[in-house]
mmCIF file with all atom_site columns, C-alpha atoms in Angstrom:
data_model
loop_
_atom_site.group_PDB
_atom_site.id
_atom_site.type_symbol
_atom_site.label_atom_id
_atom_site.label_alt_id
_atom_site.label_comp_id
_atom_site.label_asym_id
_atom_site.label_entity_id
_atom_site.label_seq_id
_atom_site.pdbx_PDB_ins_code
_atom_site.Cartn_x
_atom_site.Cartn_y
_atom_site.Cartn_z
_atom_site.occupancy
_atom_site.B_iso_or_equiv
_atom_site.pdbx_formal_charge
_atom_site.auth_seq_id
_atom_site.auth_comp_id
_atom_site.auth_asym_id
_atom_site.auth_atom_id
_atom_site.pdbx_PDB_model_num
ATOM 1   C CA . MET A 1 1   ? -51.645 -34.111 44.010 1.00 71.00 ? 9   MET A CA 1
ATOM 2   C CA . PHE A 1 2   ? -48.796 -36.127 45.450 1.00 83.00 ? 10  PHE A CA 1
ATOM 3   C CA . SER A 1 3   ? -45.357 -34.642 45.237 1.00 88.00 ? 11  SER A CA 1
ATOM 4   C CA . PHE A 1 4   ? -42.230 -36.772 45.255 1.00 94.00 ? 12  PHE A CA 1
ATOM 5   C CA . ILE A 1 5   ? -38.736 -36.782 46.656 1.00 95.00 ? 13  ILE A CA 1
ATOM 6   C CA . PHE A 1 6   ? -35.915 -38.897 45.278 1.00 96.00 ? 14  PHE A CA 1
ATOM 7   C CA . LEU A 1 7   ? -33.988 -40.208 48.277 1.00 96.00 ? 15  LEU A CA 1
ATOM 8   C CA . ASN A 1 8   ? -31.227 -41.283 45.897 1.00 96.00 ? 16  ASN A CA 1
ATOM 9   C CA . HIS A 1 9   ? -30.685 -41.628 42.145 1.00 95.00 ? 17  HIS A CA 1
ATOM 10  C CA . PRO A 1 10  ? -29.704 -44.648 40.070 1.00 95.00 ? 18  PRO A CA 1
ATOM 11  C CA . GLU A 1 11  ? -26.112 -44.909 38.936 1.00 93.00 ? 19  GLU A CA 1
ATOM 12  C CA . SER A 1 12  ? -26.890 -46.809 35.710 1.00 93.00 ? 20  SER A CA 1
ATOM 13  C CA . PHE A 1 13  ? -29.262 -44.384 34.009 1.00 95.00 ? 21  PHE A CA 1
ATOM 14  C CA . PRO A 1 14  ? -30.472 -40.786 34.275 1.00 94.00 ? 22  PRO A CA 1
ATOM 15  C CA . ILE A 1 15  ? -33.794 -39.707 35.739 1.00 94.00 ? 23  ILE A CA 1
ATOM 16  C CA . ASP A 1 16  ? -35.637 -36.741 34.284 1.00 94.00 ? 24  ASP A CA 1
ATOM 17  C CA . GLU A 1 17  ? -37.579 -35.472 37.280 1.00 93.00 ? 25  GLU A CA 1
ATOM 18  C CA . SER A 1 18  ? -39.842 -33.370 35.053 1.00 94.00 ? 26  SER A CA 1
ATOM 19  C CA . ARG A 1 19  ? -41.061 -36.601 33.397 1.00 94.00 ? 27  ARG A CA 1
ATOM 20  C CA . ILE A 1 20  ? -41.760 -38.103 36.809 1.00 94.00 ? 28  ILE A CA 1
ATOM 21  C CA . ALA A 1 21  ? -43.714 -34.959 37.741 1.00 91.00 ? 29  ALA A CA 1
ATOM 22  C CA . ARG A 1 22  ? -45.724 -35.456 34.533 1.00 92.00 ? 30  ARG A CA 1
ATOM 23  C CA . ILE A 1 23  ? -46.587 -39.005 35.633 1.00 92.00 ? 31  ILE A CA 1
ATOM 24  C CA . PHE A 1 24  ? -47.909 -37.671 38.911 1.00 88.00 ? 32  PHE A CA 1
ATOM 25  C CA . GLU A 1 25  ? -49.976 -35.082 37.012 1.00 88.00 ? 33  GLU A CA 1
ATOM 26  C CA . MET A 1 26  ? -51.333 -37.740 34.613 1.00 90.00 ? 34  MET A CA 1
ATOM 27  C CA . ILE A 1 27  ? -52.456 -39.962 37.473 1.00 90.00 ? 35  ILE A CA 1
ATOM 28  C CA . SER A 1 28  ? -53.942 -37.037 39.358 1.00 86.00 ? 36  SER A CA 1
ATOM 29  C CA . SER A 1 29  ? -55.988 -35.944 36.349 1.00 85.00 ? 37  SER A CA 1
ATOM 30  C CA . SER A 1 30  ? -57.015 -39.514 35.427 1.00 88.00 ? 38  SER A CA 1
ATOM 31  C CA . LEU A 1 31  ? -58.288 -40.550 38.844 1.00 85.00 ? 39  LEU A CA 1
ATOM 32  C CA . ASP A 1 32  ? -60.781 -38.725 40.980 1.00 73.00 ? 40  ASP A CA 1
ATOM 33  C CA . ILE A 1 33  ? -58.932 -39.567 44.193 1.00 68.00 ? 41  ILE A CA 1
ATOM 34  C CA . PRO A 1 34  ? -57.567 -36.977 46.611 1.00 63.00 ? 42  PRO A CA 1
ATOM 35  C CA . GLN A 1 35  ? -53.796 -37.284 46.444 1.00 66.00 ? 43  GLN A CA 1
ATOM 36  C CA . HIS A 1 36  ? -51.983 -35.232 49.018 1.00 77.00 ? 44  HIS A CA 1
ATOM 37  C CA . GLY A 1 37  ? -48.612 -35.694 50.621 1.00 87.00 ? 45  GLY A CA 1
ATOM 38  C CA . ILE A 1 38  ? -45.199 -36.825 49.537 1.00 93.00 ? 46  ILE A CA 1
ATOM 39  C CA . LEU A 1 39  ? -44.089 -40.106 48.012 1.00 95.00 ? 47  LEU A CA 1
ATOM 40  C CA . ASN A 1 40  ? -40.448 -40.955 48.639 1.00 97.00 ? 48  ASN A CA 1
ATOM 41  C CA . ILE A 1 41  ? -38.697 -42.767 45.791 1.00 98.00 ? 49  ILE A CA 1
ATOM 42  C CA . ALA A 1 42  ? -35.554 -44.816 46.445 1.00 98.00 ? 50  ALA A CA 1
ATOM 43  C CA . PHE A 1 43  ? -33.343 -47.172 44.466 1.00 98.00 ? 51  PHE A CA 1
ATOM 44  C CA . LEU A 1 44  ? -32.034 -50.146 46.439 1.00 97.00 ? 52  LEU A CA 1
ATOM 45  C CA . SER A 1 45  ? -30.008 -53.265 45.732 1.00 96.00 ? 53  SER A CA 1
ATOM 46  C CA . ASP A 1 46  ? -31.708 -56.571 45.051 1.00 97.00 ? 54  ASP A CA 1
ATOM 47  C CA . TYR A 1 47  ? -30.553 -57.818 48.456 1.00 97.00 ? 55  TYR A CA 1
ATOM 48  C CA . GLU A 1 48  ? -32.088 -54.827 50.251 1.00 97.00 ? 56  GLU A CA 1
ATOM 49  C CA . ILE A 1 49  ? -35.344 -55.285 48.340 1.00 98.00 ? 57  ILE A CA 1
ATOM 50  C CA . GLN A 1 50  ? -35.368 -59.001 49.127 1.00 98.00 ? 58  GLN A CA 1
ATOM 51  C CA . VAL A 1 51  ? -35.057 -58.211 52.851 1.00 98.00 ? 59  VAL A CA 1
ATOM 52  C CA . LEU A 1 52  ? -37.910 -55.674 52.665 1.00 98.00 ? 60  LEU A CA 1
ATOM 53  C CA . ASN A 1 53  ? -40.042 -58.073 50.637 1.00 97.00 ? 61  ASN A CA 1
ATOM 54  C CA . ARG A 1 54  ? -39.437 -60.853 53.169 1.00 98.00 ? 62  ARG A CA 1
ATOM 55  C CA . ASP A 1 55  ? -39.992 -58.674 56.226 1.00 98.00 ? 63  ASP A CA 1
ATOM 56  C CA . HIS A 1 56  ? -43.097 -56.840 54.976 1.00 96.00 ? 64  HIS A CA 1
ATOM 57  C CA . ARG A 1 57  ? -44.769 -59.280 52.591 1.00 95.00 ? 65  ARG A CA 1
ATOM 58  C CA . GLY A 1 58  ? -43.455 -62.669 53.712 1.00 97.00 ? 66  GLY A CA 1
ATOM 59  C CA . ILE A 1 59  ? -41.959 -63.295 50.258 1.00 96.00 ? 67  ILE A CA 1
ATOM 60  C CA . ASP A 1 60  ? -38.258 -64.158 50.455 1.00 97.00 ? 68  ASP A CA 1
ATOM 61  C CA . SER A 1 61  ? -37.244 -63.053 46.969 1.00 97.00 ? 69  SER A CA 1
ATOM 62  C CA . THR A 1 62  ? -36.316 -59.915 45.120 1.00 96.00 ? 70  THR A CA 1
ATOM 63  C CA . THR A 1 63  ? -38.753 -57.948 42.996 1.00 97.00 ? 71  THR A CA 1
ATOM 64  C CA . ASP A 1 64  ? -38.610 -54.941 40.683 1.00 98.00 ? 72  ASP A CA 1
ATOM 65  C CA . VAL A 1 65  ? -40.590 -52.548 42.890 1.00 98.00 ? 73  VAL A CA 1
ATOM 66  C CA . LEU A 1 66  ? -42.179 -52.372 46.320 1.00 98.00 ? 74  LEU A CA 1
ATOM 67  C CA . SER A 1 67  ? -44.834 -49.887 47.351 1.00 97.00 ? 75  SER A CA 1
ATOM 68  C CA . PHE A 1 68  ? -45.700 -48.860 50.870 1.00 96.00 ? 76  PHE A CA 1
ATOM 69  C CA . HIS A 1 69  ? -48.535 -46.560 51.858 1.00 92.00 ? 77  HIS A CA 1
ATOM 70  C CA . TYR A 1 70  ? -48.902 -45.119 55.329 1.00 91.00 ? 78  TYR A CA 1
ATOM 71  C CA . PHE A 1 71  ? -52.512 -43.950 55.118 1.00 86.00 ? 79  PHE A CA 1
ATOM 72  C CA . ASP A 1 72  ? -55.730 -45.390 53.732 1.00 82.00 ? 80  ASP A CA 1
ATOM 73  C CA . ASP A 1 73  ? -57.270 -41.963 53.190 1.00 79.00 ? 81  ASP A CA 1
ATOM 74  C CA . PHE A 1 74  ? -55.019 -39.367 51.585 1.00 78.00 ? 82  PHE A CA 1
ATOM 75  C CA . SER A 1 75  ? -57.570 -36.558 51.601 1.00 77.00 ? 83  SER A CA 1
ATOM 76  C CA . ASP A 1 76  ? -56.662 -35.390 55.103 1.00 78.00 ? 84  ASP A CA 1
ATOM 77  C CA . LEU A 1 77  ? -52.917 -35.290 54.519 1.00 83.00 ? 85  LEU A CA 1
ATOM 78  C CA . SER A 1 78  ? -51.048 -32.053 54.313 1.00 85.00 ? 86  SER A CA 1
ATOM 79  C CA . ALA A 1 79  ? -48.675 -31.467 51.432 1.00 84.00 ? 87  ALA A CA 1
ATOM 80  C CA . ASP A 1 80  ? -45.627 -32.030 53.657 1.00 89.00 ? 88  ASP A CA 1
ATOM 81  C CA . GLN A 1 81  ? -46.627 -35.431 55.086 1.00 91.00 ? 89  GLN A CA 1
ATOM 82  C CA . VAL A 1 82  ? -45.027 -38.601 53.700 1.00 93.00 ? 90  VAL A CA 1
ATOM 83  C CA . ALA A 1 83  ? -47.870 -40.691 52.267 1.00 90.00 ? 91  ALA A CA 1
ATOM 84  C CA . GLY A 1 84  ? -45.781 -43.613 51.048 1.00 94.00 ? 92  GLY A CA 1
ATOM 85  C CA . GLU A 1 85  ? -42.605 -45.054 49.598 1.00 97.00 ? 93  GLU A CA 1
ATOM 86  C CA . ILE A 1 86  ? -41.672 -46.422 46.187 1.00 98.00 ? 94  ILE A CA 1
ATOM 87  C CA . ILE A 1 87  ? -38.663 -48.743 46.386 1.00 98.00 ? 95  ILE A CA 1
ATOM 88  C CA . LEU A 1 88  ? -37.131 -49.639 43.017 1.00 98.00 ? 96  LEU A CA 1
ATOM 89  C CA . SER A 1 89  ? -34.504 -52.209 42.052 1.00 98.00 ? 97  SER A CA 1
ATOM 90  C CA . GLU A 1 90  ? -31.996 -50.509 39.784 1.00 97.00 ? 98  GLU A CA 1
ATOM 91  C CA . SER A 1 91  ? -30.636 -53.813 38.465 1.00 97.00 ? 99  SER A CA 1
ATOM 92  C CA . ARG A 1 92  ? -34.116 -55.162 37.706 1.00 98.00 ? 100 ARG A CA 1
ATOM 93  C CA . ILE A 1 93  ? -34.968 -51.933 35.875 1.00 98.00 ? 101 ILE A CA 1
ATOM 94  C CA . VAL A 1 94  ? -31.879 -52.384 33.692 1.00 98.00 ? 102 VAL A CA 1
ATOM 95  C CA . SER A 1 95  ? -32.583 -56.067 32.944 1.00 98.00 ? 103 SER A CA 1
ATOM 96  C CA . GLN A 1 96  ? -36.304 -55.527 32.289 1.00 98.00 ? 104 GLN A CA 1
ATOM 97  C CA . ALA A 1 97  ? -35.591 -52.572 30.005 1.00 98.00 ? 105 ALA A CA 1
ATOM 98  C CA . LEU A 1 98  ? -33.275 -54.772 27.938 1.00 98.00 ? 106 LEU A CA 1
ATOM 99  C CA . GLU A 1 99  ? -35.848 -57.571 27.932 1.00 98.00 ? 107 GLU A CA 1
ATOM 100 C CA . HIS A 1 100 ? -38.644 -55.254 26.753 1.00 97.00 ? 108 HIS A CA 1
ATOM 101 C CA . GLY A 1 101 ? -36.506 -53.283 24.302 1.00 98.00 ? 109 GLY A CA 1
ATOM 102 C CA . HIS A 1 102 ? -36.935 -49.834 25.778 1.00 97.00 ? 110 HIS A CA 1
ATOM 103 C CA . SER A 1 103 ? -34.912 -47.412 27.877 1.00 97.00 ? 111 SER A CA 1
ATOM 104 C CA . CYS A 1 104 ? -34.197 -47.810 31.568 1.00 97.00 ? 112 CYS A CA 1
ATOM 105 C CA . GLU A 1 105 ? -35.914 -44.492 32.153 1.00 96.00 ? 113 GLU A CA 1
ATOM 106 C CA . ARG A 1 106 ? -39.114 -45.763 30.505 1.00 97.00 ? 114 ARG A CA 1
ATOM 107 C CA . GLU A 1 107 ? -39.003 -48.950 32.583 1.00 98.00 ? 115 GLU A CA 1
ATOM 108 C CA . CYS A 1 108 ? -38.570 -46.858 35.708 1.00 98.00 ? 116 CYS A CA 1
ATOM 109 C CA . GLU A 1 109 ? -41.539 -44.684 34.715 1.00 97.00 ? 117 GLU A CA 1
ATOM 110 C CA . ILE A 1 110 ? -43.699 -47.778 34.120 1.00 98.00 ? 118 ILE A CA 1
ATOM 111 C CA . LEU A 1 111 ? -42.816 -49.110 37.561 1.00 98.00 ? 119 LEU A CA 1
ATOM 112 C CA . ILE A 1 112 ? -43.548 -45.755 39.190 1.00 97.00 ? 120 ILE A CA 1
ATOM 113 C CA . ILE A 1 113 ? -47.019 -45.699 37.591 1.00 97.00 ? 121 ILE A CA 1
ATOM 114 C CA . HIS A 1 114 ? -47.613 -49.252 38.793 1.00 97.00 ? 122 HIS A CA 1
ATOM 115 C CA . SER A 1 115 ? -46.396 -48.361 42.273 1.00 96.00 ? 123 SER A CA 1
ATOM 116 C CA . ILE A 1 116 ? -48.541 -45.264 42.632 1.00 94.00 ? 124 ILE A CA 1
ATOM 117 C CA . LEU A 1 117 ? -51.603 -47.319 41.723 1.00 95.00 ? 125 LEU A CA 1
ATOM 118 C CA . HIS A 1 118 ? -50.708 -49.812 44.461 1.00 95.00 ? 126 HIS A CA 1
ATOM 119 C CA . ILE A 1 119 ? -50.309 -46.949 46.930 1.00 92.00 ? 127 ILE A CA 1
ATOM 120 C CA . LEU A 1 120 ? -53.768 -45.721 45.931 1.00 90.00 ? 128 LEU A CA 1
ATOM 121 C CA . GLY A 1 121 ? -55.197 -49.144 46.760 1.00 90.00 ? 129 GLY A CA 1
ATOM 122 C CA . TYR A 1 122 ? -55.224 -50.963 43.425 1.00 93.00 ? 130 TYR A CA 1
ATOM 123 C CA . ASP A 1 123 ? -53.930 -54.528 43.306 1.00 94.00 ? 131 ASP A CA 1
ATOM 124 C CA . HIS A 1 124 ? -53.654 -57.524 40.991 1.00 92.00 ? 132 HIS A CA 1
ATOM 125 C CA . GLU A 1 125 ? -54.029 -60.538 43.276 1.00 90.00 ? 133 GLU A CA 1
ATOM 126 C CA . THR A 1 126 ? -57.198 -61.730 41.514 1.00 94.00 ? 134 THR A CA 1
ATOM 127 C CA . ASP A 1 127 ? -58.195 -61.635 37.845 1.00 95.00 ? 135 ASP A CA 1
ATOM 128 C CA . GLU A 1 128 ? -60.838 -59.026 38.641 1.00 96.00 ? 136 GLU A CA 1
ATOM 129 C CA . GLU A 1 129 ? -58.327 -56.808 40.474 1.00 94.00 ? 137 GLU A CA 1
ATOM 130 C CA . TYR A 1 130 ? -55.800 -57.273 37.664 1.00 92.00 ? 138 TYR A CA 1
ATOM 131 C CA . ASP A 1 131 ? -58.357 -56.229 35.042 1.00 95.00 ? 139 ASP A CA 1
ATOM 132 C CA . GLU A 1 132 ? -59.346 -53.155 37.062 1.00 95.00 ? 140 GLU A CA 1
ATOM 133 C CA . MET A 1 133 ? -55.731 -52.107 37.635 1.00 95.00 ? 141 MET A CA 1
ATOM 134 C CA . TRP A 1 134 ? -54.686 -52.761 34.025 1.00 96.00 ? 142 TRP A CA 1
ATOM 135 C CA . THR A 1 135 ? -57.650 -50.725 32.727 1.00 95.00 ? 143 THR A CA 1
ATOM 136 C CA . ILE A 1 136 ? -56.179 -47.730 34.562 1.00 94.00 ? 144 ILE A CA 1
ATOM 137 C CA . GLU A 1 137 ? -52.479 -48.492 34.091 1.00 96.00 ? 145 GLU A CA 1
ATOM 138 C CA . SER A 1 138 ? -52.463 -49.262 30.367 1.00 96.00 ? 146 SER A CA 1
ATOM 139 C CA . PRO A 1 139 ? -53.635 -45.818 29.130 1.00 95.00 ? 147 PRO A CA 1
ATOM 140 C CA . LEU A 1 140 ? -51.197 -44.136 31.519 1.00 94.00 ? 148 LEU A CA 1
ATOM 141 C CA . ARG A 1 141 ? -48.330 -46.156 30.041 1.00 95.00 ? 149 ARG A CA 1
ATOM 142 C CA . MET A 1 142 ? -49.421 -45.139 26.553 1.00 93.00 ? 150 MET A CA 1
ATOM 143 C CA . GLN A 1 143 ? -49.016 -41.475 27.524 1.00 92.00 ? 151 GLN A CA 1
ATOM 144 C CA . LEU A 1 144 ? -45.314 -41.904 28.357 1.00 89.00 ? 152 LEU A CA 1
#
């Protein structure tokens, strides 16, 4: 199972790390994919995310979350190797939580689930990929 390290914490809302650990456990038990290593989680400004999005994806705009994976096969990783990064926009979490009528913490948890699935290789560029990813993501969200 992946472990996680928060590189920083949001200023606008609290993070219950035990709930994040539960997300990692839910994904690990739901998917039969070897998940070893560490995922770093960081909160950045919209500007910083826009720069990363432009430099790594060629999209010159901000987004709510970016995911980076450093390996295609996680089964050979040791528990102390960094497998990927989850970069979250604190301000987008706040605005999307208000828009969807739930807490900032829940919005953050939803984005972390989404991000981990991207790191594991799931995507939503096509309708078929979207359907496959949503089939996995939706039940995980319901468990929050």
